[in-house]
XYZ file of C-alpha atoms in Angstrom:
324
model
C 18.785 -336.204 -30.500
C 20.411 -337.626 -27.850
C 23.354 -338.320 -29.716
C 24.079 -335.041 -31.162
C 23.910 -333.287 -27.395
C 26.534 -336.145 -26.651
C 28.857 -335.653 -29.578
C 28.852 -331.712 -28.613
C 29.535 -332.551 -25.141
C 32.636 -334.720 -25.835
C 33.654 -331.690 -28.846
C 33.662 -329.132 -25.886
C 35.172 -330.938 -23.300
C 38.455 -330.186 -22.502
C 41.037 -333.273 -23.429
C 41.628 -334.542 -19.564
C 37.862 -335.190 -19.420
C 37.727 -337.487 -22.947
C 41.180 -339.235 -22.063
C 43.334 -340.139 -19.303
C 46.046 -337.027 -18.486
C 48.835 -339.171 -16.739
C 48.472 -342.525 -18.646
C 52.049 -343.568 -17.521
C 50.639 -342.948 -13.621
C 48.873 -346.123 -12.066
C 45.844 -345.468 -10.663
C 46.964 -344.687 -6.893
C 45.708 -342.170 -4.353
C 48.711 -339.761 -5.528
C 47.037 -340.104 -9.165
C 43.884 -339.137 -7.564
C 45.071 -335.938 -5.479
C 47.246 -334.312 -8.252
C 44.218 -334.838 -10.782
C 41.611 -333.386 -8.180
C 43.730 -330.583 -7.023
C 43.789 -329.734 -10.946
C 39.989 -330.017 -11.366
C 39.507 -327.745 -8.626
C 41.576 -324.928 -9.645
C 40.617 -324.882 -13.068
C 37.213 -324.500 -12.362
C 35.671 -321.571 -12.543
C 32.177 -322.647 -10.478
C 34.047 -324.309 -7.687
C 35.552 -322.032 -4.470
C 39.155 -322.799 -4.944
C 39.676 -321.586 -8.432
C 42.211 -319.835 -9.618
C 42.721 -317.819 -12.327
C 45.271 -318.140 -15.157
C 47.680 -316.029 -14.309
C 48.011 -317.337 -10.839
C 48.709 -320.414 -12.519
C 52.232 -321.254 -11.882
C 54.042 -324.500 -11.231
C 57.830 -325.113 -10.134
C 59.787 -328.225 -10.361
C 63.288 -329.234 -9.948
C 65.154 -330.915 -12.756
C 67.819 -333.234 -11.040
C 65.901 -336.306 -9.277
C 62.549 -334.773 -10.299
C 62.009 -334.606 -14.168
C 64.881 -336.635 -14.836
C 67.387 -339.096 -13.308
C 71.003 -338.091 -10.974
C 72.396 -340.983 -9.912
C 75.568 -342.057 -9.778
C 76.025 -338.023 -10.024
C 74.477 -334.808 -11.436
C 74.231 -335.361 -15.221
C 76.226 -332.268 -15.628
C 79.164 -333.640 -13.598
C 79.396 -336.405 -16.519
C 79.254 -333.352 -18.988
C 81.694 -331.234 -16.769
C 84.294 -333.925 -16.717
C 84.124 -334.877 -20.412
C 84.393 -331.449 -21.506
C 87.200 -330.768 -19.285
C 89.053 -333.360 -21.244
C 88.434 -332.281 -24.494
C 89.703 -328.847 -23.239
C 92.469 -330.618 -21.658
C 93.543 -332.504 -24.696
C 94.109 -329.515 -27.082
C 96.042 -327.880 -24.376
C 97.105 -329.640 -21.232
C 98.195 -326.664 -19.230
C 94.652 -326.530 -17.976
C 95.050 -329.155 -15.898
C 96.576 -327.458 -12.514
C 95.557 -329.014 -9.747
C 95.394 -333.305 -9.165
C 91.148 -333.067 -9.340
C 91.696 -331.288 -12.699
C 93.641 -333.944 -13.821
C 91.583 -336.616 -12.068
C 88.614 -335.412 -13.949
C 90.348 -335.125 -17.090
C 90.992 -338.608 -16.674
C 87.498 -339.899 -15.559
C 88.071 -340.611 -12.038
C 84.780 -339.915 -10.705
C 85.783 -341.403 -7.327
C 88.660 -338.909 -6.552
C 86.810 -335.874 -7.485
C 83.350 -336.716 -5.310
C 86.253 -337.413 -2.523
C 87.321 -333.673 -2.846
C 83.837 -332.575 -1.541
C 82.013 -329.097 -2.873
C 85.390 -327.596 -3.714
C 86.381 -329.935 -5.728
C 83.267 -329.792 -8.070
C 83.253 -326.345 -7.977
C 86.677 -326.447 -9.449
C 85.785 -328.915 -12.032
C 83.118 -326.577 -13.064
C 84.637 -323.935 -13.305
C 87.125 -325.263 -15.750
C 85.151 -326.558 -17.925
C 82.279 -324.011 -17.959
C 84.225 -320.502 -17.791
C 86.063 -318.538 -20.483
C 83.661 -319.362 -22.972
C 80.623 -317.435 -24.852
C 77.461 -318.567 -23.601
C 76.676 -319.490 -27.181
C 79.761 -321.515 -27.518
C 78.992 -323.614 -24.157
C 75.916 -324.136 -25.327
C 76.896 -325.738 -28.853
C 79.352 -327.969 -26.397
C 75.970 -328.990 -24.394
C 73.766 -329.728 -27.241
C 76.790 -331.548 -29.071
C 77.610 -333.932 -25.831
C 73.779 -334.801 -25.347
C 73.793 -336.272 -29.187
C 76.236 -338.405 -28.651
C 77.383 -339.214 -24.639
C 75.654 -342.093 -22.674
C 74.836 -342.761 -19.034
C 77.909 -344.573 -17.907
C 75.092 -347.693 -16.265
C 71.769 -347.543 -18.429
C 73.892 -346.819 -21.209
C 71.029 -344.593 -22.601
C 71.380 -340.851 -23.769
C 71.024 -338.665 -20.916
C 68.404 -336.767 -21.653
C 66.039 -339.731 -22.619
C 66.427 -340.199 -18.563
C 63.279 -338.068 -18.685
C 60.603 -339.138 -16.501
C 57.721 -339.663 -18.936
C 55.165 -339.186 -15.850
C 56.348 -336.147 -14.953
C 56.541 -335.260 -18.766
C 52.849 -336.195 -18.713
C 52.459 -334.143 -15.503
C 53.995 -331.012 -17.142
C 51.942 -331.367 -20.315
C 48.686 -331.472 -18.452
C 48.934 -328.758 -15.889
C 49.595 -326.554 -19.348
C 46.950 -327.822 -20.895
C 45.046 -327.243 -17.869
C 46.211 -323.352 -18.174
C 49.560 -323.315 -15.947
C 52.941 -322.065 -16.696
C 55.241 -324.500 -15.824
C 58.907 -323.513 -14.912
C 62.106 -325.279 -13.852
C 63.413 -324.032 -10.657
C 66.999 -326.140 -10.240
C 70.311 -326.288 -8.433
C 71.595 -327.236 -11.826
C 73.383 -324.385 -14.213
C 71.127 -322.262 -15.843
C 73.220 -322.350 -19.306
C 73.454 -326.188 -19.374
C 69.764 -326.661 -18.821
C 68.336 -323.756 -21.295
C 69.707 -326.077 -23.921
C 67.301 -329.258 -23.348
C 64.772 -328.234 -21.451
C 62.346 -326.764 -24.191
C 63.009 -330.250 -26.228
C 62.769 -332.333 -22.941
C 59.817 -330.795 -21.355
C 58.219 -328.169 -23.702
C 59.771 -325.472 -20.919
C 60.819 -322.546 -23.000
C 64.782 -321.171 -22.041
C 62.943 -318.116 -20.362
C 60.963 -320.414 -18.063
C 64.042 -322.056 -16.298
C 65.833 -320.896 -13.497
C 69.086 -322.765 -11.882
C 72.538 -322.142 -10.804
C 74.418 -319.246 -12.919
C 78.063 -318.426 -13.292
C 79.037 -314.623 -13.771
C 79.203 -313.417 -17.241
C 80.764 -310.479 -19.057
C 79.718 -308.492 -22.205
C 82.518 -307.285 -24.619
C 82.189 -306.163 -28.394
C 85.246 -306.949 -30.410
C 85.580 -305.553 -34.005
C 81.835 -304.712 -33.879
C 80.601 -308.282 -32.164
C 78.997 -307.946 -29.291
C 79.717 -311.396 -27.296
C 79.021 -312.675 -23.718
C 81.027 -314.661 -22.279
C 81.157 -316.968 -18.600
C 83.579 -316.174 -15.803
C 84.865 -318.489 -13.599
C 82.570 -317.826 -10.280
C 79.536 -318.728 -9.223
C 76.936 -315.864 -9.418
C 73.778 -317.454 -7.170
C 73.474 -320.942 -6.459
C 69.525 -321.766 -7.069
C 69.559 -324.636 -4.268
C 67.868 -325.004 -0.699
C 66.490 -320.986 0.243
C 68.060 -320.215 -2.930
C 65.286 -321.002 -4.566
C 62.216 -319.388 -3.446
C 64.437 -316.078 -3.620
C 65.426 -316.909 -7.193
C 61.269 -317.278 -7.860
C 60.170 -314.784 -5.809
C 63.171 -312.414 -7.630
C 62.190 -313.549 -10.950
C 58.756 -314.824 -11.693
C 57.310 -312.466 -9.167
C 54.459 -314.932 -7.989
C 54.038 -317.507 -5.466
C 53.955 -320.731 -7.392
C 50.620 -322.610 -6.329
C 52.148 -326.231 -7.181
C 55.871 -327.130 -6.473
C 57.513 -330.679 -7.227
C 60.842 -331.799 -6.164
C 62.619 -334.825 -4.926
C 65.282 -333.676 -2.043
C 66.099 -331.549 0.882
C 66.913 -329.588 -1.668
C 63.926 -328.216 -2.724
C 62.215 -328.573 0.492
C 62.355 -324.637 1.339
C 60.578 -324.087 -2.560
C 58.047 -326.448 -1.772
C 57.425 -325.417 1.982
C 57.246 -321.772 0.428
C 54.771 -322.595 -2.015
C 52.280 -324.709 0.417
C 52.525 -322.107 2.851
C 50.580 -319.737 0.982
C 46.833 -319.020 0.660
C 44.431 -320.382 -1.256
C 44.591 -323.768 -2.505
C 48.447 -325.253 -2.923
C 50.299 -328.325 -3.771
C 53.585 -330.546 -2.714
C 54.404 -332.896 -5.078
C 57.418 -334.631 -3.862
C 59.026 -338.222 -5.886
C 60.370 -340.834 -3.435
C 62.710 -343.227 -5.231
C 61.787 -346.392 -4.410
C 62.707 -348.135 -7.724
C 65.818 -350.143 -7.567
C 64.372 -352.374 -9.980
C 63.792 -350.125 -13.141
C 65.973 -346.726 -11.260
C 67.749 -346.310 -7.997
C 66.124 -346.260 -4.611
C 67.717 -344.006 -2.430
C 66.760 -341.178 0.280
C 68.269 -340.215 3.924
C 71.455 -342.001 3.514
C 72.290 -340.743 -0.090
C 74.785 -337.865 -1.078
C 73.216 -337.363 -3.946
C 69.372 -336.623 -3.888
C 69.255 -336.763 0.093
C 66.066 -336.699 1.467
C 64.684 -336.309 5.354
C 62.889 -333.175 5.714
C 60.585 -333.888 2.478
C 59.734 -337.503 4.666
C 59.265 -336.497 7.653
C 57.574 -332.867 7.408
C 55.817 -333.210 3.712
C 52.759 -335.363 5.055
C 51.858 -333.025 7.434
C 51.875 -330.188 4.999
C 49.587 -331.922 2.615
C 52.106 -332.715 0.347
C 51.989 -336.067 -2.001
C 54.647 -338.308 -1.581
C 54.650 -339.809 -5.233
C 56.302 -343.370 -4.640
C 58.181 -344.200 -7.884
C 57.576 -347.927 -7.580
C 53.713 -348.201 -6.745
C 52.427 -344.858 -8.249
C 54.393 -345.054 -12.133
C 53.919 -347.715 -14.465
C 57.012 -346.204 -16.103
C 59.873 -344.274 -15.600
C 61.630 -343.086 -18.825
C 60.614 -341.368 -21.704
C 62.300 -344.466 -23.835
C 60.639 -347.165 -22.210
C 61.639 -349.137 -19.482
């Protein structure tokens, strides 16, 4: 008898109870904390439940759920497409950090600061249907590599926070990108990458235009920037968009300190989850000093606010989704 209570027990339990959620997590106190927090407010008999709907989880893509150093992976994309563009006609290239991208001098274009980026981007991403860019995304991810692992980009996943993701949906959240990264570039992957439908990510988005030619209807990018999702950006984009104060944020920079401050500052039960890199072994380690991913304000403040400071070289056993 007592085997057939067991055997329904372990049918009824839910899947994190029968088998570990965050196998590629080592068994740390940041393991711990993300798995309790989860238990609690998924529990209907405990005090700091929370219903379904309320359910809602925010992370940054760049740093967070996959890698960005040397550069943003759509800097690489940015630059390469600019000099495919470039080499049917070379008129396009006006301007020395045009033609320094075309040419795949990283260096100079990084030296010409946020104009120059915004330049490169603008190039590259603008004039197009949305459709058509996103062919050119889905058709540089088959086939471009990451210029030091030599690995496709978006195998740079981080398989714990792929595991995190899948368990906080199986737990009942809704799980939603919330990036600095372009919204049209990212809608491509991110369902693949993460199991985040297109309608659940929000990031960076240039203007766009509707026009119907010879009875097709077409949208097409502009060359400006509509709303930069980055810094305060982002709560507003949430709070604009998915109309609910997240309950669990994750991020990796200054950059998403004001979405994760905004999110542990509400009531009720919340959660910080920020990743340190500390990895130089198996990633990069890098934090106040770097100009990419830079990170002081998630150090120094996060603790205090009850946030958990994941540290990429004691708390993962691995890093990538193809593994390292």
């Amino acid at each position: 008898m007592r085997h057939l209570v067991l055997s329904a027990l372990l049918i009824c339990a839910p899947l994190s109870l029968l088998a570990d959620p965050l196998p590629s997590w080592n068994d740390t106190d940041s393991k711990d904390r993300i798995i309790d927090f989860v238990a609690a407010v998924t529990d209907p008999e405990r005090p700091e439940y929370v219903t379904p709907a309320e359910r809602i989880a925010v992370f940054d893509n760049d740093g967070t759920l996959w890698a960005e150093q040397p550069v943003y992976f759509q800097l690489f994309f940015a630059m390469d497409r600019l000099a495919e563009l470039a080499a049917d006609d070379p008129s396009i290239l006006t301007s020395p950090t045009l033609q320094a991208a075309a040419e795949g001098d990283l260096n100079t274009v990084l030296q010409g600061g946020h104009d120059a980026l915004i330049e490169v981007v603008n190039a590259s991403h603008s004039g197009v249907s949305v459709d058509a860019f996103q062919d050119a995304v889905a058709e540089w991810l088959e086939t471009a590599r990451h210029p030091e692992t030599d690995m496709p980009y978006d195998q740079m996943t981080y398989q714990p926070m792929v595991e995190l993701l899948r368990y906080l949906r199986d737990e009942g959240f809704k799980t939603y990108i919330v990036s600095g990264g372009g919204l049209h570039f990212m809608r491509v992957f991110a369902e693949e990458a993460y199991g985040i439908p297109p309608e659940q990510v929000l990031g960076t988005y240039t203007g766009t235009a509707y026009a119907s030619t010879d009875g097709t209807p077409v949208i097409t990018k502009t060359p400006d920037i509509a709303f930069v999702d980055d810094k305060e950006g982002k709560p507003i984009n949430i709070e604009r968009t998915i109309g609910r104060r997240p309950i669990l944020a994750g991020g990796n920079s200054d950059g998403d300190f004001a979405m994760m401050e905004w999110t542990t500052a509400g009531d009720g039960p919340r959660l910080g989850v920020l990743v340190h890199h500390t990895d130089a072994e198996r990633e990069w380690a890098y934090d106040r000093e770097s100009p990419i991913g830079n990170l002081v304000d998630g150090l120094d403040k996060g603790p205090e606010m009850g946030w958990v400071i994941v540290d990429m070289a004691q708390d993962w056993s691995r890093i990538y989704t193809r593994s390292n």
